[in-house]
mmCIF file of C-alpha atoms in Angstrom:
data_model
loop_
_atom_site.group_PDB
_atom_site.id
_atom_site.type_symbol
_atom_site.label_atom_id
_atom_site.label_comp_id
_atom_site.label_asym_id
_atom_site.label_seq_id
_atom_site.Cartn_x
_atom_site.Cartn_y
_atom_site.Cartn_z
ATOM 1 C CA UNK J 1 9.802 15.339 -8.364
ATOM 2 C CA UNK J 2 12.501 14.917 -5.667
ATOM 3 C CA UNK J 3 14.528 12.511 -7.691
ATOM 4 C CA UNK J 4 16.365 11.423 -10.705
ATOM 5 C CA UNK J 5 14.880 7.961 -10.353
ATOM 6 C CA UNK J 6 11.203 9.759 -9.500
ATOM 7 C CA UNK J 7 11.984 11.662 -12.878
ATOM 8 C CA UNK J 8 12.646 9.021 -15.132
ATOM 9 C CA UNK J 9 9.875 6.811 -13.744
ATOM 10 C CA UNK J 10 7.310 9.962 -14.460
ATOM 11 C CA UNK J 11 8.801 10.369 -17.620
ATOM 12 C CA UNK J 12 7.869 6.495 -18.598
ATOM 13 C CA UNK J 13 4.330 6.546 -17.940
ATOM 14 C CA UNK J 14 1.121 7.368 -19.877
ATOM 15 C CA UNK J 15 -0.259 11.139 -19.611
ATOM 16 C CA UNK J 16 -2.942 10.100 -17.160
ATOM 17 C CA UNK J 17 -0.656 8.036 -15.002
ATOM 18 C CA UNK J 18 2.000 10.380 -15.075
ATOM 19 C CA UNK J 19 -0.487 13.471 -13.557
ATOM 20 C CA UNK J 20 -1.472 11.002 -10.993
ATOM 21 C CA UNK J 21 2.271 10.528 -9.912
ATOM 22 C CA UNK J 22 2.916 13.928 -10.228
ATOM 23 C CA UNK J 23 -0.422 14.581 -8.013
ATOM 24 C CA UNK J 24 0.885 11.836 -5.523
ATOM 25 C CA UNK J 25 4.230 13.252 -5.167
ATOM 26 C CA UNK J 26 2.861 17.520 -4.745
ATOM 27 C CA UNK J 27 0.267 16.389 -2.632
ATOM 28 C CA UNK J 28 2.679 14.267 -0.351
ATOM 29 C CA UNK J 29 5.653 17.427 -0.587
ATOM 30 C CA UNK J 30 3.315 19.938 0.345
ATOM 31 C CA UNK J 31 0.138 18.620 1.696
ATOM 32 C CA UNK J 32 -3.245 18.786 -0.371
ATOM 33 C CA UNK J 33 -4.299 23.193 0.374
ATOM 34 C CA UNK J 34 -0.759 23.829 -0.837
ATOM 35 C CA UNK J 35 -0.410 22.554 -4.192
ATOM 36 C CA UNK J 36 -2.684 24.106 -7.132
ATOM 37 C CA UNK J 37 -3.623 22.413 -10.281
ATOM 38 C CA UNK J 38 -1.115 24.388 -12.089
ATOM 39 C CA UNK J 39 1.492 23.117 -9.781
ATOM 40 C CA UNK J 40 0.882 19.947 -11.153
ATOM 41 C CA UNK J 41 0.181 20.480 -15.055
ATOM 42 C CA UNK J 42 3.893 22.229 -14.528
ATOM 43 C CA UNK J 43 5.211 18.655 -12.837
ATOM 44 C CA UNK J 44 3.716 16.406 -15.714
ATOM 45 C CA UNK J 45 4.318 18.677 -18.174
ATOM 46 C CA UNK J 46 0.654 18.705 -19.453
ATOM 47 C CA UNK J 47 -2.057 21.052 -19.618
ATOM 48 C CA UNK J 48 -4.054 22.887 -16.757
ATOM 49 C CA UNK J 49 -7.216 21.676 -19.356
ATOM 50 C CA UNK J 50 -6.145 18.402 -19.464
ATOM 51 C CA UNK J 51 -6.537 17.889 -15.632
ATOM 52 C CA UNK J 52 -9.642 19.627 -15.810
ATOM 53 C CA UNK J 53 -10.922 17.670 -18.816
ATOM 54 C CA UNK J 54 -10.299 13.951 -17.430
ATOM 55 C CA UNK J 55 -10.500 15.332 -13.090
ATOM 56 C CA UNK J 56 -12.586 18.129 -13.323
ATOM 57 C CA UNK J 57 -11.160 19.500 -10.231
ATOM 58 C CA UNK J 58 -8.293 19.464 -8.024
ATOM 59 C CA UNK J 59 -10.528 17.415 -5.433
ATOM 60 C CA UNK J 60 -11.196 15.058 -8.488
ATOM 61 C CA UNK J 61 -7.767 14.396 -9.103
ATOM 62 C CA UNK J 62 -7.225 13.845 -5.126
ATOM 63 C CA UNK J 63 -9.875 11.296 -5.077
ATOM 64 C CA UNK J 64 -8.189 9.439 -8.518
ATOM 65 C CA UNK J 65 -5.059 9.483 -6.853
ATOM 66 C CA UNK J 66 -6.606 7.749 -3.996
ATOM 67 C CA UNK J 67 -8.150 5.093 -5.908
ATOM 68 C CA UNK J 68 -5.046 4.580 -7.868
ATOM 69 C CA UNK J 69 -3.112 3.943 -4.403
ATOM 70 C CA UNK J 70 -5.781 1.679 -2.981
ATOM 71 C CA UNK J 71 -6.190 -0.341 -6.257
ATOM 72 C CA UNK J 72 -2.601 -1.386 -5.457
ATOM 73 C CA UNK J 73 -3.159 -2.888 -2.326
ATOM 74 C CA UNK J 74 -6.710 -4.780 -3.575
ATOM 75 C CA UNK J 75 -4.239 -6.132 -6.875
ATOM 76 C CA UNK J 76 -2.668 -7.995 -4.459
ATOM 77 C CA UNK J 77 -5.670 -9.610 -2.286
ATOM 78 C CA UNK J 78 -6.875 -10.291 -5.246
ATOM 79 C CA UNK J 79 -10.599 -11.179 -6.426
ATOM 80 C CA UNK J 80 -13.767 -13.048 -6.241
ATOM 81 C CA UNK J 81 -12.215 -15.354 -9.064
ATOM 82 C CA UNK J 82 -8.889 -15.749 -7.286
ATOM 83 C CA UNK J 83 -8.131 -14.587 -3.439
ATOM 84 C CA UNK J 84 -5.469 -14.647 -1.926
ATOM 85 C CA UNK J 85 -6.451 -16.241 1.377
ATOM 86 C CA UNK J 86 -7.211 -19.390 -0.709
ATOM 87 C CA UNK J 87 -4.209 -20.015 -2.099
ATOM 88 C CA UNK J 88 -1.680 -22.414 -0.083
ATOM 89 C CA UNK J 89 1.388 -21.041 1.542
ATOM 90 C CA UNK J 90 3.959 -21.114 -0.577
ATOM 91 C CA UNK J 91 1.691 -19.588 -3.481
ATOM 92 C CA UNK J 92 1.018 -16.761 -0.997
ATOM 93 C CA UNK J 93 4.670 -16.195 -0.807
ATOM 94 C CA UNK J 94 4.825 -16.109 -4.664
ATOM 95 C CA UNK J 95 1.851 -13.576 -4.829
ATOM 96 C CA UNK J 96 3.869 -11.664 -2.105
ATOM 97 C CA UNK J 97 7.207 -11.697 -4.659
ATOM 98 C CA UNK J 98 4.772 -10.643 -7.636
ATOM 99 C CA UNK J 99 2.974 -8.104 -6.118
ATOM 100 C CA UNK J 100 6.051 -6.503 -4.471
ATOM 101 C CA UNK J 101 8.065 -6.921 -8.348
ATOM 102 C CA UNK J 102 5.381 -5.243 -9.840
ATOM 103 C CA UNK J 103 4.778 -1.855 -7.368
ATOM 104 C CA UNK J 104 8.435 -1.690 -6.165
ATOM 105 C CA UNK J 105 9.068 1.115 -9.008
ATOM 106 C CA UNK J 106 6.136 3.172 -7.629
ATOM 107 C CA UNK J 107 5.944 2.513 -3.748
ATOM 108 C CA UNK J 108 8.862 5.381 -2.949
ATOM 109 C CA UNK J 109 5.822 7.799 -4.222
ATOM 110 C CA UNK J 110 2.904 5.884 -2.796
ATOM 111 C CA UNK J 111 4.976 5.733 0.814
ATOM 112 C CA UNK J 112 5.548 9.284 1.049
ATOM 113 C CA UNK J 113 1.994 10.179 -0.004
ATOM 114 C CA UNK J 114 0.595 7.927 2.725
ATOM 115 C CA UNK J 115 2.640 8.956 5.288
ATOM 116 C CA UNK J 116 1.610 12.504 4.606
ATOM 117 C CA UNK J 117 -1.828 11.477 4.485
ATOM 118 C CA UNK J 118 -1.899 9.780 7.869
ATOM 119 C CA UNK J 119 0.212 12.220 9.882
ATOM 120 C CA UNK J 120 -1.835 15.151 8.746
ATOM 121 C CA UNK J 121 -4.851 13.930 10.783
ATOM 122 C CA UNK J 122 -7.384 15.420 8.207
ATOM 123 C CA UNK J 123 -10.438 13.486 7.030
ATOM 124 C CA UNK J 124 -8.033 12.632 3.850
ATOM 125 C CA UNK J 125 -5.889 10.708 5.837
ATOM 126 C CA UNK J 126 -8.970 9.376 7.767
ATOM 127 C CA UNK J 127 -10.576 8.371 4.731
ATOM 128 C CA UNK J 128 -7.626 6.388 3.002
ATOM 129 C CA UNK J 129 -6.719 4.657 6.362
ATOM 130 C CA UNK J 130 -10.597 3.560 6.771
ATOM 131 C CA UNK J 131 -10.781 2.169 2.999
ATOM 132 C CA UNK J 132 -7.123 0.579 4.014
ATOM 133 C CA UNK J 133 -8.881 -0.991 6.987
ATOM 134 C CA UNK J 134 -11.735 -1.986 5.242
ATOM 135 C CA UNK J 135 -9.436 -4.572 2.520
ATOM 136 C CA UNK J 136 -7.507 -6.016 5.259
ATOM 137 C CA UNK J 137 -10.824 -6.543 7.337
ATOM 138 C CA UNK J 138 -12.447 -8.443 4.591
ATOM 139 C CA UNK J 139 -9.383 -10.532 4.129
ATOM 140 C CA UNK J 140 -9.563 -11.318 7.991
ATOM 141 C CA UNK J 141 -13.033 -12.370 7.454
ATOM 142 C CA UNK J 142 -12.082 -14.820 4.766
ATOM 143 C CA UNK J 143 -9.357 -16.387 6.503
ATOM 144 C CA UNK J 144 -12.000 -16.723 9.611
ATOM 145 C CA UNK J 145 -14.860 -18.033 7.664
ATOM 146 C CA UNK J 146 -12.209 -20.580 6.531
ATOM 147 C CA UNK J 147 -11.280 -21.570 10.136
ATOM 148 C CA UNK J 148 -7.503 -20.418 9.618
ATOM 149 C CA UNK J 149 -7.676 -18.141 12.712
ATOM 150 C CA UNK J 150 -7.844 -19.719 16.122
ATOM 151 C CA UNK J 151 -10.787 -18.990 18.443
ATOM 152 C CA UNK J 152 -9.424 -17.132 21.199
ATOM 153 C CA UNK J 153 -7.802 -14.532 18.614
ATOM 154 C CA UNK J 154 -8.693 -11.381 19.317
ATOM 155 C CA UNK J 155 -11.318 -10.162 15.867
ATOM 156 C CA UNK J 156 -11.354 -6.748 16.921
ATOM 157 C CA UNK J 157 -7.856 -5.880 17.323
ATOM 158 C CA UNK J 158 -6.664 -8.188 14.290
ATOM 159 C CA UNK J 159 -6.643 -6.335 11.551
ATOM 160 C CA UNK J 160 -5.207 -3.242 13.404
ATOM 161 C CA UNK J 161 -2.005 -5.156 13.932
ATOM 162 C CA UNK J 162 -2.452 -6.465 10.171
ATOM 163 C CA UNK J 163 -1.865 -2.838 9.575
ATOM 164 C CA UNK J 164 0.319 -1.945 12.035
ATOM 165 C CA UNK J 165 2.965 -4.215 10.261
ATOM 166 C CA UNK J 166 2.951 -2.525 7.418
ATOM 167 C CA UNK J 167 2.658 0.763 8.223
ATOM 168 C CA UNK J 168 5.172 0.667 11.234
ATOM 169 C CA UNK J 169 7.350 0.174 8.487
ATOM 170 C CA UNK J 170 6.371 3.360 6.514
ATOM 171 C CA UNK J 171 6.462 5.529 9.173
ATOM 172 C CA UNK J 172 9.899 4.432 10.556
ATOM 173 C CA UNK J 173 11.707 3.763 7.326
ATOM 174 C CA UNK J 174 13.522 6.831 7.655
ATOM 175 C CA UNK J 175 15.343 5.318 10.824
ATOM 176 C CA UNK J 176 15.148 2.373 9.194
ATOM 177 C CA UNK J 177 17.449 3.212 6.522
ATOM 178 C CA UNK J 178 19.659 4.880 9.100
ATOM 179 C CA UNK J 179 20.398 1.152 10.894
ATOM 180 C CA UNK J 180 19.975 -0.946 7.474
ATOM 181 C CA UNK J 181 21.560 1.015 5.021
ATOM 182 C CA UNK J 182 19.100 0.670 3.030
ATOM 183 C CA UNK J 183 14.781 1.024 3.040
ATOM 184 C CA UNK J 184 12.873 -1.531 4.409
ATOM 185 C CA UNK J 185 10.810 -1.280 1.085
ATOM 186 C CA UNK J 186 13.904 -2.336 -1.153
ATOM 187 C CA UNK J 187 12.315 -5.730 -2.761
ATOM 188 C CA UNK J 188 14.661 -8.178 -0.616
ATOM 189 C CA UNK J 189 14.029 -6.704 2.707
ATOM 190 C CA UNK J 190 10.676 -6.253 1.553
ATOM 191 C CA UNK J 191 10.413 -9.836 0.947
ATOM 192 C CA UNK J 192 11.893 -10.880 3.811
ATOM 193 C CA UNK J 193 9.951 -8.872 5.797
ATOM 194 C CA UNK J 194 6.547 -10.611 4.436
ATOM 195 C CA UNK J 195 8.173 -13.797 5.281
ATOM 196 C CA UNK J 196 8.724 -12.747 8.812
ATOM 197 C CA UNK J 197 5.287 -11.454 9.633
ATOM 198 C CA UNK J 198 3.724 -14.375 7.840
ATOM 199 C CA UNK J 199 5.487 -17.007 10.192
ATOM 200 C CA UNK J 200 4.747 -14.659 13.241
ATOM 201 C CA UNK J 201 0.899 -14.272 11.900
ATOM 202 C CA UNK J 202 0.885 -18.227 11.254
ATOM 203 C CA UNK J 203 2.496 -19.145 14.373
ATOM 204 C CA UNK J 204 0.311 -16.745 16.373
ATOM 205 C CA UNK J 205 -2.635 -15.923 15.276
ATOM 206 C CA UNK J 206 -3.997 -19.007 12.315
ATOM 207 C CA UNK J 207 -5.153 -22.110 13.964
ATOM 208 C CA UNK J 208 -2.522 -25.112 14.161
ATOM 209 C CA UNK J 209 -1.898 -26.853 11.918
ATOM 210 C CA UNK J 210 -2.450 -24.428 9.001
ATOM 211 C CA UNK J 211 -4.275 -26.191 6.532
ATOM 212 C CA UNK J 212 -2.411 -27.555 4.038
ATOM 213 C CA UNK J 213 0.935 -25.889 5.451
ATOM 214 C CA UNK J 214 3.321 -29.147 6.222
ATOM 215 C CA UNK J 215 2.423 -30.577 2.551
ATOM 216 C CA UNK J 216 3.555 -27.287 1.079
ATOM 217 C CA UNK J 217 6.898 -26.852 3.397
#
C-alpha cells in the first residue's frame, strides 16, 4: 500500500477483504500483467494458497475485485424492495450522505483502481465502464418509466453525462486537490457535490415540477 491510512485500513479488514484491497491497490499501481499473485499474498500478508483456494487464479481474483467495486455503486441504487429513484428528494439526499459515510474509508483505493482501469483502454477497463453504464442506465429507465424526465431529454446521451459527473471528478481530482486543498472525494465536498449535480439534473433534465419536490423543500 501507498499509505499509512491505506495500511491501517488493510490491516482492519477480514482475510478475504483485505486480498481484495490489496488486489485493488497492485492492480491499480502497476496495471493487471504486472502484478503476480505472489505480489499480492506478500501485500495481505496471506498465503499464495489462500488466493488460489478461494480465486483460483489471478484472473479470478481480478474479476472478485471487480464485483466487489461494482457492488458498491448498486448498494447505493439500491433494490427491487427499495430503489432509490422512488424515494422523495430529501431521502435521496440522505441515501447520498449514507452511502458516501459508509465507502468514504475505501473510495481512495476504488478511485485509483478505476482510473487505472479506464485509462488503460483494455477490455478490463471496457468491461467495468460497460457494467458501470449498465446501473446508471437502468436507474434512467426508472426515473423515465416514472415520468421524472422531461420529453425532449435526450435518452441516449443521458446516462453518459450521469457518468460523466462522476467520473470527471476521478479523473481530475488530482488538479482538483491542487485548487481545493483538498479531494473532491473528502465526504463534505463529496456531499456537496451530489447536491450540486442533483439541482442541475432536477432543474435540467426531470420534468417540472418534480413530483413531490416543493412538499419535501
Amino acid at each position: 500500500m501507498t499509505s499509512e491510512k491505506s495500511l491501517q485500513l488493510v490491516e482492519s479488514k477480514s482475510g478475504r477483504d483485505r486480498i481484495l484491497l490489496c488486489a485493488m491497490e497492485l492492480f491499480a499501481q502497476r496495471g493487471f500483467d504486472s502484478v503476480t499473485t505472489r505480489d499480492i499474498a506478500a501485500e495481505a500478508n496471506v498465503s499464495v494458497g489462500l488466493i488460489n483456494h478461494h480465486y483460483g487464479s489471478k484472473e479470478g481474483l481480478r474479476q472478485a475485485v471487480d464485483e466487489y467495486f461494482i457492488e458498491r455503486f448498486e448498494r447505493f441504487y439500491g433494490d427491487d424492495a427499495g430503489r432509490v429513484e422512488d424515494q422523495a428528494p430529501r431521502d435521496m439526499v440522505r441515501s447520498v450522505d449514507q452511502w458516501v459515510a459508509g465507502i468514504a474509508e475505501e473510495w481512495p483505493v476504488f478511485c485509483r483502481y478505476f482510473r487505472r482501469a479506464l485509462l488503460e483502454e483494455t477490455p478490463w477497463g471496457a468491461k467495468l465502464f460497460r457494467r458501470y453504464f449498465d446501473i446508471v442506465r437502468a436507474s434512467i429507465d426508472r426515473l423515465d418509466a416514472q415520468g421524472r424526465i422531461r420529453p425532449d431529454v435526450d435518452r441516449l446521451w443521458l446516462p453518459f453525462l450521469f457518468m460523466f459527473l462522476e467520473t470527471g471528478t476521478l479523473l481530475m481530482d488530482p488538479y482538483i486537490k491542487q485548487i481545493l486543498g483538498q479531494s473532491g472525494f473528502e465526504p463534505d465536498l463529496w456531499r456537496r457535490r451530489y447536491r450540486a449535480y442533483g439541482d442541475m439534473i432536477a432543474r435540467g433534465v426531470y420534468a417540472q415540477p418534480a413530483p413531490t419536490a416543493e412538499k419535501t423543500q
